[in-house]
mmCIF file of C-alpha atoms in Angstrom:
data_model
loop_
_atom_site.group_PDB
_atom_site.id
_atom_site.type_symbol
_atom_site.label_atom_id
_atom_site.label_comp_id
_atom_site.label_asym_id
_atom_site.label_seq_id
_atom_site.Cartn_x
_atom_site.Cartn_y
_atom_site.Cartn_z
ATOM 1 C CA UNK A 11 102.726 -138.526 -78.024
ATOM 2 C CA UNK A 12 103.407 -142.340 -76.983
ATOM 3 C CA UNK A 13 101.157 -144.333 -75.493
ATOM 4 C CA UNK A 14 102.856 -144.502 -72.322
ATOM 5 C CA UNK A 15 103.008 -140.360 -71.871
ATOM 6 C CA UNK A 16 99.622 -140.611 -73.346
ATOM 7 C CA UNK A 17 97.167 -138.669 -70.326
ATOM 8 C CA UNK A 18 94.404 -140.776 -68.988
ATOM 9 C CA UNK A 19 90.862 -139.667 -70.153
ATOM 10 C CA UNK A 20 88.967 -137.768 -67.388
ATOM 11 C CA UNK A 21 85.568 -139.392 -67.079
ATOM 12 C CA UNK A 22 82.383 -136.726 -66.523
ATOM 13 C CA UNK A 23 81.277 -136.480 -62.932
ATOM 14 C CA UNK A 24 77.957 -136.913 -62.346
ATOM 15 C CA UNK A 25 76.718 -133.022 -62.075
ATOM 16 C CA UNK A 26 78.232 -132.837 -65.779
ATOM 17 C CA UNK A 27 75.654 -135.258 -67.055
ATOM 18 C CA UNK A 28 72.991 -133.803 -65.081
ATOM 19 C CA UNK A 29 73.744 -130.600 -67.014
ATOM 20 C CA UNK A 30 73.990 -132.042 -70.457
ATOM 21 C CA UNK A 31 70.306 -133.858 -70.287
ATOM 22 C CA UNK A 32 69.258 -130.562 -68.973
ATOM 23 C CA UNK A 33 70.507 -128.282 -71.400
ATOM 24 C CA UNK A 34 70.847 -130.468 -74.437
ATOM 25 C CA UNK A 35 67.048 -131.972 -73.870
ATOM 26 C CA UNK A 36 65.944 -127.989 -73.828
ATOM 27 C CA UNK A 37 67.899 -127.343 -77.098
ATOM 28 C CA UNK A 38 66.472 -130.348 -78.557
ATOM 29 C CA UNK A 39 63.037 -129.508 -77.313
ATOM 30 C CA UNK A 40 63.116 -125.816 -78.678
ATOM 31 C CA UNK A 41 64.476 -127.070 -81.932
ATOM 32 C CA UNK A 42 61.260 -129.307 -82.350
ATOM 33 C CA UNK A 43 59.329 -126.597 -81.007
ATOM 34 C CA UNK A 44 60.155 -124.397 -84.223
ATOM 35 C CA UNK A 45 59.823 -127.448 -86.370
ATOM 36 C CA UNK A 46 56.371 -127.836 -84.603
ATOM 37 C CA UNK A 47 55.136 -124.854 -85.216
ATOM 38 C CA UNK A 48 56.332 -124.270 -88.679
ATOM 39 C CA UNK A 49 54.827 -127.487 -89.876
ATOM 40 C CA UNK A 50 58.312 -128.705 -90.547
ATOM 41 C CA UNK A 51 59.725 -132.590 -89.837
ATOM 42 C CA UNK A 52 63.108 -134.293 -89.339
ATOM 43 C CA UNK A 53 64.350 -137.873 -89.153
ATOM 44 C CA UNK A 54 63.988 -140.876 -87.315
ATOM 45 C CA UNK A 55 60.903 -141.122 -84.418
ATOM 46 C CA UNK A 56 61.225 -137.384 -84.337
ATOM 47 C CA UNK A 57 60.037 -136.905 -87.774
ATOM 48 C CA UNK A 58 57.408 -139.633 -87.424
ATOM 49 C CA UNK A 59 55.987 -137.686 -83.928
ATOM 50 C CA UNK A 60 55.455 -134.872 -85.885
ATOM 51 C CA UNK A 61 53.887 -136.058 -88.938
ATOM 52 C CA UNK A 62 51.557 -137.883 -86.706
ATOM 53 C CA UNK A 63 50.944 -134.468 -84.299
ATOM 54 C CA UNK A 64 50.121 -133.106 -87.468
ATOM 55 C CA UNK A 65 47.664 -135.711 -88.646
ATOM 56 C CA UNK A 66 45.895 -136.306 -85.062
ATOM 57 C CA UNK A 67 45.104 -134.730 -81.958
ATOM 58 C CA UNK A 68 48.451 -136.335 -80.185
ATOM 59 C CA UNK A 69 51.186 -134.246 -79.199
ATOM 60 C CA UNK A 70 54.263 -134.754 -80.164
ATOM 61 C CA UNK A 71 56.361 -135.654 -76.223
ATOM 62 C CA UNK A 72 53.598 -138.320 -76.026
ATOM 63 C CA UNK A 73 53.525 -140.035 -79.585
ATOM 64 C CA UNK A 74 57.685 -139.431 -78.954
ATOM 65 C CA UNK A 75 57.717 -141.498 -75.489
ATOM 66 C CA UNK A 76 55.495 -144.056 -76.393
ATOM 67 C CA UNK A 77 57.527 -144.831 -79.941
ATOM 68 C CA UNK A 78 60.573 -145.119 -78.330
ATOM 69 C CA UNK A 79 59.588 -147.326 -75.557
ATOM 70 C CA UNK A 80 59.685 -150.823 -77.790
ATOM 71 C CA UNK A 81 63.566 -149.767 -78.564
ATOM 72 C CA UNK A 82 64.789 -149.960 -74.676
ATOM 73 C CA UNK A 83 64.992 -153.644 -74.885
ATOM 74 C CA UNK A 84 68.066 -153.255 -78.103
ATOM 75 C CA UNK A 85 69.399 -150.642 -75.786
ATOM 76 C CA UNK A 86 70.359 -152.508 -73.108
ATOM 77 C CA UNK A 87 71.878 -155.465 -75.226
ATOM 78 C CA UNK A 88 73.681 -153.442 -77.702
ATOM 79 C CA UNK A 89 74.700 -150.148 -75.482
ATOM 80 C CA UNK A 90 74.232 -151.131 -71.662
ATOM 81 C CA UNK A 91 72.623 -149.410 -68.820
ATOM 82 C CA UNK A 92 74.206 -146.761 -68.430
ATOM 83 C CA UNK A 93 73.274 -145.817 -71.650
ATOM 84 C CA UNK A 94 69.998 -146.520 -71.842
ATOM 85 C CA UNK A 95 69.073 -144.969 -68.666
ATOM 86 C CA UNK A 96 70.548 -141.957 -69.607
ATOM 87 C CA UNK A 97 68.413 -142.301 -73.180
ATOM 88 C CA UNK A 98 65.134 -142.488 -71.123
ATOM 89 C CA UNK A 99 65.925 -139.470 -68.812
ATOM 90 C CA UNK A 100 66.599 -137.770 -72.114
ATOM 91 C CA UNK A 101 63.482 -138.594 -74.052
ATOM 92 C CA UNK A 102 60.887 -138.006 -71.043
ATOM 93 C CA UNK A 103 62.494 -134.517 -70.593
ATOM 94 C CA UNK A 104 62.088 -133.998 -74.049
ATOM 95 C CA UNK A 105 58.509 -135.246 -73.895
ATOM 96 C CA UNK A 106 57.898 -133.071 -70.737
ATOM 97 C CA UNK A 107 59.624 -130.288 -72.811
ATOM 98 C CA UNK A 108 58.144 -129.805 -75.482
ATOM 99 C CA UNK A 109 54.906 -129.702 -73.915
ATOM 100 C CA UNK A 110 55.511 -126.970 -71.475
ATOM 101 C CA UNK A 111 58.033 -124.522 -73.967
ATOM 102 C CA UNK A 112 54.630 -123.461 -76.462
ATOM 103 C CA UNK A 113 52.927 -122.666 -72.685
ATOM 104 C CA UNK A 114 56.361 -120.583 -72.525
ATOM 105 C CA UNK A 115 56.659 -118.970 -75.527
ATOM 106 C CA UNK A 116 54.246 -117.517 -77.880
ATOM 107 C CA UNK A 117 55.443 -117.783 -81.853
ATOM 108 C CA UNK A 118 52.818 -114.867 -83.116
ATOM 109 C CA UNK A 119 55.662 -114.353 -85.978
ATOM 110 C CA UNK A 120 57.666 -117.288 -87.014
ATOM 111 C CA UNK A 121 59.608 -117.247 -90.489
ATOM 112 C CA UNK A 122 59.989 -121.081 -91.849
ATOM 113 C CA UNK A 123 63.133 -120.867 -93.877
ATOM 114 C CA UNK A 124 64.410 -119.470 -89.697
ATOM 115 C CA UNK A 125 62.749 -122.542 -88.225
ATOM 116 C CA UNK A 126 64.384 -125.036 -90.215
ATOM 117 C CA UNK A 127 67.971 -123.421 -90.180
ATOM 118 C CA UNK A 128 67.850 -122.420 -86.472
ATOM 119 C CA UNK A 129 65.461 -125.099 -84.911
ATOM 120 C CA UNK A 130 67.879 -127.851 -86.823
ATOM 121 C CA UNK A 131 70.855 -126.186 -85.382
ATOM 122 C CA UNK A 132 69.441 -126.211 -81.919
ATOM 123 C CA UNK A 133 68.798 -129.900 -82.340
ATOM 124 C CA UNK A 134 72.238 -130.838 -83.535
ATOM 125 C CA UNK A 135 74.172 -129.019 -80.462
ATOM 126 C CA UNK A 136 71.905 -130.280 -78.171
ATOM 127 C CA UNK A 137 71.896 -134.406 -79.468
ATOM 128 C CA UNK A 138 75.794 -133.001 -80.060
ATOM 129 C CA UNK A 139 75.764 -132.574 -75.894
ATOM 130 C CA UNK A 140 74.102 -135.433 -75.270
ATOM 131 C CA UNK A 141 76.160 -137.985 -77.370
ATOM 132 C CA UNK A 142 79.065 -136.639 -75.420
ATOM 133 C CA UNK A 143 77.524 -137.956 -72.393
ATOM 134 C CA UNK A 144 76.754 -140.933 -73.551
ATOM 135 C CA UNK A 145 72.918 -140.701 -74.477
ATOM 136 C CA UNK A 146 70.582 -141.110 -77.043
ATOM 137 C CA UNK A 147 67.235 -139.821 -78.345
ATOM 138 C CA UNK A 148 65.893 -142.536 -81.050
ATOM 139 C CA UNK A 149 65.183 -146.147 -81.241
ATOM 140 C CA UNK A 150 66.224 -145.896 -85.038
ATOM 141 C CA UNK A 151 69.696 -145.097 -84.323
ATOM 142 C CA UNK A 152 70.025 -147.873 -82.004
ATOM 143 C CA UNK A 153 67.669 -150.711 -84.044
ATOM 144 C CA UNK A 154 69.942 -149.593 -86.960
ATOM 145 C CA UNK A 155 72.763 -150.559 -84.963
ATOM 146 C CA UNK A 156 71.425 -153.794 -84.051
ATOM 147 C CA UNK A 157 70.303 -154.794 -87.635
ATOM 148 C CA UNK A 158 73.755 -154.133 -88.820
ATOM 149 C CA UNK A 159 75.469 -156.298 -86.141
ATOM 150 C CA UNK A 160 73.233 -159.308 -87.202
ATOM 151 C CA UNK A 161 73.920 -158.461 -90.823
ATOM 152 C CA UNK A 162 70.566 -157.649 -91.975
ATOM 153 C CA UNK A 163 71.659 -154.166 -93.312
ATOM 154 C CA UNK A 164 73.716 -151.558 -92.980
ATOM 155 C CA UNK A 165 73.268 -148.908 -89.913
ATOM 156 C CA UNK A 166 73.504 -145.669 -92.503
ATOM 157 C CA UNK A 167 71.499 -147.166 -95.788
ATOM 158 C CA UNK A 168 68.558 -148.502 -93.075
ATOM 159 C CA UNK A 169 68.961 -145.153 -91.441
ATOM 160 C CA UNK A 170 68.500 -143.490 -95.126
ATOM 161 C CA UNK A 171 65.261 -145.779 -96.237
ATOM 162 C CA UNK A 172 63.419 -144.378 -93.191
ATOM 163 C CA UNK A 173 63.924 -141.026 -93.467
ATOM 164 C CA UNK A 174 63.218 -141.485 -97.121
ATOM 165 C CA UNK A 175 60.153 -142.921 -96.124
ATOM 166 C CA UNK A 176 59.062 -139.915 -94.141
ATOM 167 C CA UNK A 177 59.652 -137.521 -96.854
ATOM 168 C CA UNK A 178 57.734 -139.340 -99.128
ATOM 169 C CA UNK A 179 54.865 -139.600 -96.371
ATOM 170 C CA UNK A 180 55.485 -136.027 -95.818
ATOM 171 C CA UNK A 181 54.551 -135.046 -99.296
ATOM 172 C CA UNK A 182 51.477 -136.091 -98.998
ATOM 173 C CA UNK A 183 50.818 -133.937 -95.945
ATOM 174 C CA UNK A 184 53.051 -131.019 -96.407
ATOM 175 C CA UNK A 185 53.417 -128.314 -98.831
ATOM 176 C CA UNK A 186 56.343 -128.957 -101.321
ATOM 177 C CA UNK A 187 58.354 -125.857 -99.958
ATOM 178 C CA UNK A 188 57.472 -126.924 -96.155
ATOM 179 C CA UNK A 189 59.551 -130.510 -97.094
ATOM 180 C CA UNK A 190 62.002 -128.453 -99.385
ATOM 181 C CA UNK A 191 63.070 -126.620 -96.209
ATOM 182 C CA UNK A 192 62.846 -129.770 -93.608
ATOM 183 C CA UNK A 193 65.456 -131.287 -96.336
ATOM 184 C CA UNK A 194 67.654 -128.439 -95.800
ATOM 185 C CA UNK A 195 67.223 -128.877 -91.999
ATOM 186 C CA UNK A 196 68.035 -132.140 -92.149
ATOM 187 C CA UNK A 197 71.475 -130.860 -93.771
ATOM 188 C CA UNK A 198 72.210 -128.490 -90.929
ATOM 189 C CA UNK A 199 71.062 -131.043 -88.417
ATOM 190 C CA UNK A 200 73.714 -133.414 -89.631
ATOM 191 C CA UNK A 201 76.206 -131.543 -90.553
ATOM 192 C CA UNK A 202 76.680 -129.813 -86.843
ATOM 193 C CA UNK A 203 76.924 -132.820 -85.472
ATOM 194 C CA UNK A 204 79.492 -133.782 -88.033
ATOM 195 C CA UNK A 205 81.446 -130.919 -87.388
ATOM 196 C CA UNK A 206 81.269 -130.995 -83.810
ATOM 197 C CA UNK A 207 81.166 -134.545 -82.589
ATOM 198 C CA UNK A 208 84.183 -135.915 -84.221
ATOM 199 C CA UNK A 209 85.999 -138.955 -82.502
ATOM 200 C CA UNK A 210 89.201 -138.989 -80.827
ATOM 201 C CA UNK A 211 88.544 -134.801 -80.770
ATOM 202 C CA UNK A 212 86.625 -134.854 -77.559
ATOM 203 C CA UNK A 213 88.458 -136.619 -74.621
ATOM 204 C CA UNK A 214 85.344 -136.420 -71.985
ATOM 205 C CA UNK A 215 83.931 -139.800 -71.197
ATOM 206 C CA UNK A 216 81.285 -141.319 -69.327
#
């Protein structure tokens, strides 16, 4: 197909971003949710929330809110309004979230090898919706981003040393199996987005 017979991309209307903070925030939130509960962790500020949940009487949406809140300032330089605006929506939904879903649901029974498979799924489809859309969830991603542009380091090896650095934090916190299986979470996290957010597949825009 040429460029000229090319069709132009169909932008999402406004109810269709409405619908992917909604739904993909609530994916994201149950995801942590089981990661919560089964003492598990991911990357990025997510993974740091929880270890500190864990090691204080915070909750995770508040420690998750207030991290992110330095990281606005990169947003808007490197991404633009639109973007960040729809990055705050996201993370104070998933701050309300995942306060109100364990007020929800009751976990009397919850298998951790299932919480790191299924909760990291969850979390993948739903960042999966909301990078269609055109929103975020982490200042990491974003202060990556920036260091990389002013050739500090590389987005993906900057990315790597801090989610290295909260495994290695985690050990000290977490039984060996309980990091074992965030690992493997970590691989189904990444790899549904991988699969499923591929460019030039997807012709929505914002």
């Amino acid at each position: 197909m040429t460029a000229e017979t090319a069709p132009e991309l169909e932008q999402h209307k406004w109810y269709e971003d409405v619908q992917a903070l909604v739904l993909g925030t609530l994916l994201l939130s149950f995801g942590v949710t089981l990661y919560s509960t089964a003492t598990l962790i991911t990357g990025g500020l997510a993974g740091t929330s929880l270890l500190i949940e864990f090691a204080t009487p915070l909750t995770f949406g508040v420690v998750f809110f207030v991290l992110n809140l330095p990281f606005y300032i990169l947003s808007v330089m490197r991404m633009g309004w639109g973007f960040t605006i729809r990055t705050f929506i996201a993370i104070a939904l998933i701050s309300v979230q995942t306060r109100l879903i364990p007020l929800w649901v009751d976990f009397s029974v919850l298998d951790p090898i299932f919480a790191s498979i299924a909760g990291a799924a969850m979390m993948g489809v739903g960042l999966v919706m909301l990078l269609r859309h055109r929103a975020g969830i982490g200042g990491i991603t974003i202060l990556s981003q920036f260091l990389q542009d002013k050739g500090v380091i590389r987005a993906g090896i900057f990315q790597l040393i801090v989610d290295l650095a909260i495994l290695v934090v985690a050990l000290f916190m977490l039984p060996l199996k309980l990091v074992a299986l965030s690992i493997v979470g970590a691989f189904v996290l990444n790899l549904t987005v991988a699969i499923n957010h591929k460019p030039g597949r997807y012709r929505g825009m914002s």
